[in-house]
XYZ file of C-alpha atoms in Angstrom:
495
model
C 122.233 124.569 68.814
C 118.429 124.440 68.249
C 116.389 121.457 68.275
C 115.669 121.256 64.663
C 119.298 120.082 64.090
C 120.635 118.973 67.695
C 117.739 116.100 66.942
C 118.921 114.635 63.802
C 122.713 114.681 65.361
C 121.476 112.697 68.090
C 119.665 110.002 65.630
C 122.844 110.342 63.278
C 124.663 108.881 66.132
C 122.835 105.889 65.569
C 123.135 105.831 61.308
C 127.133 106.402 61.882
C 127.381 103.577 64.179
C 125.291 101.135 61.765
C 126.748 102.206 58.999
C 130.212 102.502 59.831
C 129.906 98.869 61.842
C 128.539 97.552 58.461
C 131.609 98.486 56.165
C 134.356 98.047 58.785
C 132.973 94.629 59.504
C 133.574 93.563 55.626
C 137.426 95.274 55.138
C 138.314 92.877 58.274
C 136.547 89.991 57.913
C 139.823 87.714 56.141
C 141.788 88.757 59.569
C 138.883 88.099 61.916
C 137.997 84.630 60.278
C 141.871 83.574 60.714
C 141.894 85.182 64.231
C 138.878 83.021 65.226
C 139.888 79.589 63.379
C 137.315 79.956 60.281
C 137.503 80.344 56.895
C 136.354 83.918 55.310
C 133.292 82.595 53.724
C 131.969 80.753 56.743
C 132.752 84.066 58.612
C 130.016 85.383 56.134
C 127.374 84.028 59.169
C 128.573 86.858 61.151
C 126.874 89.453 58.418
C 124.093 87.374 57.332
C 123.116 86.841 61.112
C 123.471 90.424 61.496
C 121.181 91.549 58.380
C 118.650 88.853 59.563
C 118.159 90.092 62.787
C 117.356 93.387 61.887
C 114.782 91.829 59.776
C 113.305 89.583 62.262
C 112.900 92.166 65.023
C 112.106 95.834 62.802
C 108.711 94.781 62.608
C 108.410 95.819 66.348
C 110.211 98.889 66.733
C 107.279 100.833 65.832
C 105.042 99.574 68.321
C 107.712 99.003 70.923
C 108.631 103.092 70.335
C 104.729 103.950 70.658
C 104.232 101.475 74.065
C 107.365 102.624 76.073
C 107.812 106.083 74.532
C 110.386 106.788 71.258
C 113.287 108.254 73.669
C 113.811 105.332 75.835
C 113.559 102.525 73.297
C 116.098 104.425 71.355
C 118.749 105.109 74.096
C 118.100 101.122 75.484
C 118.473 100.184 71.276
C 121.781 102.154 71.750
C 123.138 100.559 74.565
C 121.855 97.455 73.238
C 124.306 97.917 70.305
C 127.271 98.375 72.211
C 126.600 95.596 74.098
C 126.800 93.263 70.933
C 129.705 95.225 69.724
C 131.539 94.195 72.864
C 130.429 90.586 72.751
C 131.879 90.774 69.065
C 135.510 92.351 69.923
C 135.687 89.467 72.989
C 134.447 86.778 70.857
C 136.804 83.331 70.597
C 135.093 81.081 67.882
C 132.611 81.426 65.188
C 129.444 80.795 67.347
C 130.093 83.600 70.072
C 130.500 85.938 66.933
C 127.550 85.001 65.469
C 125.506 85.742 68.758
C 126.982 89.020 69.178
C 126.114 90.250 65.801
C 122.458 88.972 66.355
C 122.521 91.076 69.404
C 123.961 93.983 67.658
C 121.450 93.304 64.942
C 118.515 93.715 67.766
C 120.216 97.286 68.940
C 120.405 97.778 64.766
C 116.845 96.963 64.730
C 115.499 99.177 67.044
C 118.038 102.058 66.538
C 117.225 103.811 62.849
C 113.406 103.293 62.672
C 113.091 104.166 66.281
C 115.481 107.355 65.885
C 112.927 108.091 61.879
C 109.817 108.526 64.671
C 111.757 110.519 67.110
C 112.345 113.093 63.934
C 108.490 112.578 62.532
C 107.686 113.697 66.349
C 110.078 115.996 66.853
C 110.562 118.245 63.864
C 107.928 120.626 62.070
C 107.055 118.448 59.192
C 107.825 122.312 57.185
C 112.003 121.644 58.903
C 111.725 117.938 57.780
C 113.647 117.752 54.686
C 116.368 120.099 56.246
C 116.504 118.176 59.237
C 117.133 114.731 57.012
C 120.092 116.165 55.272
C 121.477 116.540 58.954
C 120.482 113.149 59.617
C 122.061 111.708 56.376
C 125.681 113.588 55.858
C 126.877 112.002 59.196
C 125.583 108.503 58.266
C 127.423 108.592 54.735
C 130.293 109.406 56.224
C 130.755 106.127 57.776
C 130.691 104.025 54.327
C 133.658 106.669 53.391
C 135.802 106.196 56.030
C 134.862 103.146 57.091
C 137.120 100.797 54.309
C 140.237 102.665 55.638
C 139.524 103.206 58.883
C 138.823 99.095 59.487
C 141.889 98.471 57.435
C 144.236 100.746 59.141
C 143.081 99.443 62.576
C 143.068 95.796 61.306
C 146.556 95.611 59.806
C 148.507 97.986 62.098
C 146.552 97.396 65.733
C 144.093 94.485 66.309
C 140.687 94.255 65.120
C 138.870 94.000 67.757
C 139.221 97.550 67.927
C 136.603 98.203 64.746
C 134.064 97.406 67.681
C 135.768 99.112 70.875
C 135.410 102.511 68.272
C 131.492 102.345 68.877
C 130.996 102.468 72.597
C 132.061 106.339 72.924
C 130.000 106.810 70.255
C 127.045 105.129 71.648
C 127.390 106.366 75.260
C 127.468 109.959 73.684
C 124.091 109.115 71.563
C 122.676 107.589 74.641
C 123.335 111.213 77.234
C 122.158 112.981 73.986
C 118.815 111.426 73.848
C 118.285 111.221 77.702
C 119.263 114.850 77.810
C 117.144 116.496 74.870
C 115.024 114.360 72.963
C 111.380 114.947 74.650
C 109.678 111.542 76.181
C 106.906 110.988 73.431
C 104.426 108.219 73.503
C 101.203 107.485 71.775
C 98.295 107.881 73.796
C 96.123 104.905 71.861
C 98.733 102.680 70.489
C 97.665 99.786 68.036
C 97.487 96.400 69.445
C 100.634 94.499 68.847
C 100.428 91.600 66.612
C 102.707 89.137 68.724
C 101.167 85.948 66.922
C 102.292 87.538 63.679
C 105.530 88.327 64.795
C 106.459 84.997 66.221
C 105.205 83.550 62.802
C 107.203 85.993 60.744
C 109.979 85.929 62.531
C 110.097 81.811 62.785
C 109.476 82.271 58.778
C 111.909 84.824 57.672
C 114.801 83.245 60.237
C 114.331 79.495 58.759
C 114.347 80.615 55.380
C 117.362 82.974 55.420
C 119.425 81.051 58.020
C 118.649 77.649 55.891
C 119.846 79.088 52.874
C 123.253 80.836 54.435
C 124.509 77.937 55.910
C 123.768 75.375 52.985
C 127.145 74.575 51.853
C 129.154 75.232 54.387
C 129.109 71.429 55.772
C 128.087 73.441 59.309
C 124.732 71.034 59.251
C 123.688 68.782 57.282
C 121.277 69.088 54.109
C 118.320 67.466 56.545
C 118.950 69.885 59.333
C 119.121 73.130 56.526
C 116.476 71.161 54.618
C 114.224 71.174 57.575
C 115.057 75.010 58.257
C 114.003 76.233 54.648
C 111.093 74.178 55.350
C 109.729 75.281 58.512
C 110.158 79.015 57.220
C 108.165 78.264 54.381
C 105.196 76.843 56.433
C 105.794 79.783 59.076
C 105.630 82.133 56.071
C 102.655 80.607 54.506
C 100.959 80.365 58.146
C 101.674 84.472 58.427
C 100.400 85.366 55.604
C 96.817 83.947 56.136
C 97.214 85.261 59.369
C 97.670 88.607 58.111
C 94.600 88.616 55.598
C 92.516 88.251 59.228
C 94.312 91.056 61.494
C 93.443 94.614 61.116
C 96.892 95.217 62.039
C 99.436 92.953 60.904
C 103.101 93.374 61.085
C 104.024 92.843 58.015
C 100.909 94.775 56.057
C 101.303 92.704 52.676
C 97.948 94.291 50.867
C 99.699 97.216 50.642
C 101.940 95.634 47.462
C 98.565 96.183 45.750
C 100.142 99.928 45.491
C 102.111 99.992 41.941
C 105.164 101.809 42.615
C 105.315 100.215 46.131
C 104.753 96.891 44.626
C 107.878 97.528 42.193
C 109.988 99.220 45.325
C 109.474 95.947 46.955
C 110.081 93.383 44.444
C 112.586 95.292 41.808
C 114.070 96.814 45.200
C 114.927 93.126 46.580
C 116.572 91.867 42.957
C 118.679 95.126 42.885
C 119.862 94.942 46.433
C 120.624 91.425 46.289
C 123.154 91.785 43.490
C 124.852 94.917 45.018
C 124.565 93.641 48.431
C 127.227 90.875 47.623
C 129.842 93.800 46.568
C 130.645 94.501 50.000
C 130.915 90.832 50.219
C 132.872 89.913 47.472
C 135.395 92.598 46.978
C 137.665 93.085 50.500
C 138.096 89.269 49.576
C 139.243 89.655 46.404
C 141.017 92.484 47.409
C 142.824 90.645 50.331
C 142.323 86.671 49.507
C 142.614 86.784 45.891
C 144.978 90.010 45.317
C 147.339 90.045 48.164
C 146.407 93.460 49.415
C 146.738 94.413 53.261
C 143.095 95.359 54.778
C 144.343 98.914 54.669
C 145.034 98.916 51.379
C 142.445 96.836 50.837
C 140.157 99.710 52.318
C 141.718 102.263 50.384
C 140.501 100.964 47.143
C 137.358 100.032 48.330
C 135.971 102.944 49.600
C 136.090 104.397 46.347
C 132.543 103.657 46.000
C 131.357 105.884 48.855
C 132.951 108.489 47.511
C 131.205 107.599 44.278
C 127.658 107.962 46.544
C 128.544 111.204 48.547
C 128.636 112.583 45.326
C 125.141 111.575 44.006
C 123.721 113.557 46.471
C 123.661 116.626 44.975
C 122.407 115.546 41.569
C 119.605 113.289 42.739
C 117.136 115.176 42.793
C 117.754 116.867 39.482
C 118.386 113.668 37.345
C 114.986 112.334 38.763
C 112.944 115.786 37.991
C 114.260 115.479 33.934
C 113.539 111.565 33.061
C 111.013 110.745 35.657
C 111.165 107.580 37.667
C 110.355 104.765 35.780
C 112.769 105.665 32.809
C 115.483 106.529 35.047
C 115.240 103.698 37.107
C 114.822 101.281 34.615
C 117.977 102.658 32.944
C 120.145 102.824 35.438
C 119.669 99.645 37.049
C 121.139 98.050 33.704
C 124.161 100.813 33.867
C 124.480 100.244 37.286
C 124.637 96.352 36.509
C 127.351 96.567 34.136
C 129.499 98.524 36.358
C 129.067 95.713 38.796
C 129.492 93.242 35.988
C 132.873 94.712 35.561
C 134.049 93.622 39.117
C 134.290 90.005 37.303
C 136.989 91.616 35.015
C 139.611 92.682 37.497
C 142.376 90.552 38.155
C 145.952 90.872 40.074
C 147.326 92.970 37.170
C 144.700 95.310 36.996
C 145.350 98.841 37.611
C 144.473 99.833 41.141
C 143.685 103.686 39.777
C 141.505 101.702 37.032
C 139.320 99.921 39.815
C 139.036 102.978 41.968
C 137.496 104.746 38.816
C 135.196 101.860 37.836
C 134.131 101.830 41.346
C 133.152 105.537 42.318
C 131.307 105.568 38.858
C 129.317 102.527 39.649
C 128.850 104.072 43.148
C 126.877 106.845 41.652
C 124.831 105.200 39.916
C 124.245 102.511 42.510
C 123.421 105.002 44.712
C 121.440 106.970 42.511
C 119.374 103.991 42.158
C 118.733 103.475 46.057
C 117.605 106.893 46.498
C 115.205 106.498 44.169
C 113.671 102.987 45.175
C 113.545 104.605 48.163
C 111.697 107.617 47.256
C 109.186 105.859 44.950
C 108.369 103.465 47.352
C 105.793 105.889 49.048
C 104.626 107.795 46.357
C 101.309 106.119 46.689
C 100.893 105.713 50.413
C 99.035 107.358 52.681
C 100.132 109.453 55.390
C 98.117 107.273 57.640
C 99.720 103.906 56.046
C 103.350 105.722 56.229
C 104.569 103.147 59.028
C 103.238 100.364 57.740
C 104.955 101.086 54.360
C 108.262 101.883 56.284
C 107.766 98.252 57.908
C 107.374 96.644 55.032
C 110.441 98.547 53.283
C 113.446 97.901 55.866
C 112.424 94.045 56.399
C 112.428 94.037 52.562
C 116.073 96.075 52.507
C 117.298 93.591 55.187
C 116.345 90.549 53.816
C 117.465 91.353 50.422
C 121.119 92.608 51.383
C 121.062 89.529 53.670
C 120.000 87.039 50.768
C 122.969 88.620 48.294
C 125.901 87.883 50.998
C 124.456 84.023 50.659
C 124.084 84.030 46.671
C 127.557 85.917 46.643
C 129.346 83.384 49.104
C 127.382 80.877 47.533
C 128.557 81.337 43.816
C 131.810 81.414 45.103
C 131.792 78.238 47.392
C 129.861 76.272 44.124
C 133.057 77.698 41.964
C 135.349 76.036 44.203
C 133.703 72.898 44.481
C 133.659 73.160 40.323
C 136.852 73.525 39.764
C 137.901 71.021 42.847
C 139.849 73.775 44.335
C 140.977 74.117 47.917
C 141.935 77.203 48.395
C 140.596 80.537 47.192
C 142.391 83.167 44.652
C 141.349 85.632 42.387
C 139.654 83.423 40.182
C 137.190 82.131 41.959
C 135.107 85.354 42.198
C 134.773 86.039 38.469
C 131.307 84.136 38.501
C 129.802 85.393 41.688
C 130.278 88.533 40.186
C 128.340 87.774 37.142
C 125.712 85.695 38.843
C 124.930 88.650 40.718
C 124.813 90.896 38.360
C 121.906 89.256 36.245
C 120.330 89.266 39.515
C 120.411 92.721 39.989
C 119.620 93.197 36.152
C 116.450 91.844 36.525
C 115.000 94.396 38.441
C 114.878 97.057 35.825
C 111.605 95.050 34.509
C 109.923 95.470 37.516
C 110.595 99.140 37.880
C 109.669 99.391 33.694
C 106.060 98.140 34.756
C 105.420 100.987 36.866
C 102.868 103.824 35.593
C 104.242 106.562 33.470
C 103.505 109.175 35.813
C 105.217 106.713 38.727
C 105.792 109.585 41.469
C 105.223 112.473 39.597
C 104.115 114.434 42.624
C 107.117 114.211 44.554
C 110.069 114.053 41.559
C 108.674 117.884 40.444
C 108.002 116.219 36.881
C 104.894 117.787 35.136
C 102.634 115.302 34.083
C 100.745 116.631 31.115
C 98.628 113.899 29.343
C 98.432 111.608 32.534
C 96.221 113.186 35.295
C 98.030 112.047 38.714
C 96.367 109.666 40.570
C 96.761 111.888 44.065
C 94.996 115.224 44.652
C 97.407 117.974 45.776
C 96.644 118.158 49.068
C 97.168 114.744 49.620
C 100.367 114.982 48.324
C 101.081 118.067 50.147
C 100.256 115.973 53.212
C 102.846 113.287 53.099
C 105.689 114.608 51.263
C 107.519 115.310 54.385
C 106.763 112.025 55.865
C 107.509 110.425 52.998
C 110.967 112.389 52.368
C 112.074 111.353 56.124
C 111.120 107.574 55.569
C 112.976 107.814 52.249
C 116.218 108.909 53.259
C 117.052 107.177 56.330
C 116.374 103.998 54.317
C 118.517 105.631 52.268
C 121.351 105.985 54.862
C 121.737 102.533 55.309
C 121.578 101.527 51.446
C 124.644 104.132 51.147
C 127.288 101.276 52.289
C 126.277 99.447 49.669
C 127.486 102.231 46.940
């Protein structure tokens, strides 16, 4: 097999593992929370934890990849991985779980943007577009067989198996790389903004942590007040730090750009609703409807189908209504069809949710791509991995942020209706509360420019001149394509 795809099978490796980890995780998590002595919704740590550590530590992959060379970091991020998913299948109580995923979340961190500058290094930029569609088939396929796959092991073997399942995996990826990914390294790296990181980090793992565990009666409402605080003032310290780098970590002048500056912001409302689906519905499924995890799985992979079948019409859909009518548009479709999650109930028609599902998976994932693709319409090639940065810890953050609201909504339900015990009731408002979430974000994508990535949808803009000359666009349209759909890869489990 020649490079051009043996490459992107290596880095898929990676993608399939995340990905796969990421929706098995969610089918299991009413067995692993019983298994462990927890309830589901304080289990919700485990993902949150996860989704915040990629966050915290993304911001360093780039320079870590240009210091020690793109090959090793990603074969160490790898093994790195496995570790944590070994500490996970051996943990005992909700605290060694949580520290595994963080560790897992680390390998996470490293792994996909690590294994995005192996490709940019790799491939002809002319191959780049072919060599993402290797990169992305493999990933989706873990959202689609992930639901089943974590049920089936869950109900009829143990479930510490849905992290045993990654370490061939991983020690295949890992004698891949070593074997035929070439050792680049940049000769003049940038220096590495540790000051910023430490600040970031301290700020984006007070804030998120301090609002997951408010609650839960794990601390108390001075120890999570004092969290949310000392994020803040981290955050607030980081951002005047970053006005007085020349390269920051987080590269927040760059939201100055208008369709990165409604990526960002209309990105993080629309993933925060939809990232509380994955959430939300294996409980209801299991908790509120009595299903096994298999079954359970069954129903809820339905929306990866829904999202492998987007694919091909993409590209097509964006080219006719360009992307700030389209994306306004479907963000309020794809709200309703998450809005419609509140409706089921235990005498629903399974067939009826699986169809209401794979619809709203298109759409949801129609979405993604294009946040994804818009995002660098007006960047630079020379700003591409700054932009990339600035993306993932945004993705992260916001999927991290919609578990809390989710488990949140559901946890304040309970407490309104002085319930003990959850059933299908209880999720009806999370649903909803998510959903105007998520519906919000369609005015932040309206304010973009008409001609919002005209150069890279294929849409003729006649009146409005384009803001780019050709041959800057010519320039970073592969970059920009690679960036686009790995962070598209990992929005897929979402669908």
């Amino acid at each position: 097999m020649d490079k051009q795809r043996l490459i992107p099978l290596i880095v898929a490796t990676a993608l399939f593992m995340e990905n796969m980890d990421s929706t098995v995780i969610a089918t299991s998590l009413p067995a692993i929370a019983a298994d462990i002595g927890t309830s589901p919704l304080t289990l919700k740590l485990a993902i949150t934890s996860y989704l915040l550590s990629l966050a915290v530590f993304i911001p360093a992959s780039g320079w870590t990849a240009d210091r020690f060379g793109a090959r090793l970091v990603f074969a160490v991020a790898v093994g790195v991985f496995m570790l944590g998913s070994i500490g996970c299948a051996l943990s005992q109580s909700i605290t060694h779980f949580v520290i595994a995923r963080i560790l897992q979340g680390l390998g996470g961190a490293m792994m996909t943007p690590v294994g995005r500058l192996v490709l940019l290094r790799s491939i002809d930029k002319s191959a780049l577009v072919s060599a993402m569609a290797w990169v992305t088939i493999p990933a989706l396929i873990g959202p689609v067989i992930g639901p089943p796959l974590g049920g089936f092991i869950t109900t009829y073997l143990s479930w510490h198996w849905i992290f045993l399942i990654n370490i061939p995996i991983g020690l295949l990826g890992i004698f891949l790389a070593l074997k035929y990914i070439d050792p680049i390294r940049s000769e003049d790296p940038e220096p590495f903004d540790l000051y910023g990181l430490v600040l970031a980090g301290i700020g984006l793992a007070g804030i998120a942590f301090g609002l997951s565990v408010a609650g839960l009666n794990l601390l108390s409402w001075t120890v999570v007040a004092a969290l949310v605080g000392i994020g803040s003032i981290s955050m607030t310290l980081y951002v005047m730090h970053a006005r007085r780098t020349g390269s920051p970590v987080l590269d927040f002048s760059m939201l100055r750009l208008p369709t990165l500056r409604a990526a960002i912001i209309g990105g993080f409302l629309f993933r925060l609703g939809i990232g509380a689906l994955p959430f939300l519905l294996p409980l209801l499924m299991q908790v509120g409807f009595g299903l096994s995890p298999f079954q359970s799985g069954l129903v809820t992979f339905a929306s990866a189908v829904g999202a492998m079948g987007m694919k091909t019409l993409a590209a097509r859909i964006i080219r006719a209504f360009g992307f700030r009518n389209m994306m306004t548009a479907n963000a309020l479709i794809s709200t309703v069809f998450l809005a419609a999650c509140a409706l089921f109930t235990i005498h629903t028609p399974l067939l009826l949710i699986m169809i209401i599902l794979v619809v709203g998976g298109f759409f949801r994932s129609l979405e993604f791509t294009a946040i994804n693709t818009v995002a660098y319409a007006e960047v630079e090639p020379a700003q591409m991995s700054r932009a990339a940065t600035l993306v993932s810890v945004n993705q992260q953050l916001a999927i991290s942020a919609g578990v809390a609201v989710g488990a949140f909504s559901v946890e304040t339900t309970m407490w309104w209706r002085h319930a003990t015990e959850l059933d299908a009731t209880m999720f009806a408002p999370a649903f909803i509360v998510v959903s105007i979430i998520s519906a919000a974000s369609a005015w932040f994508f309206w304010q973009m420019p008409d001609d919002a990535g005209h150069e890279i949808s294929g849409r003729k803009s006649i009146e409005v001149s384009s803001r780019k000359g050709e041959a800057s666009a010519m320039a970073g349209a592969a970059v920009k394509a690679a960036s686009g759909e790995t962070q598209d890869a990992r929005d897929q489990r979402l669908g």
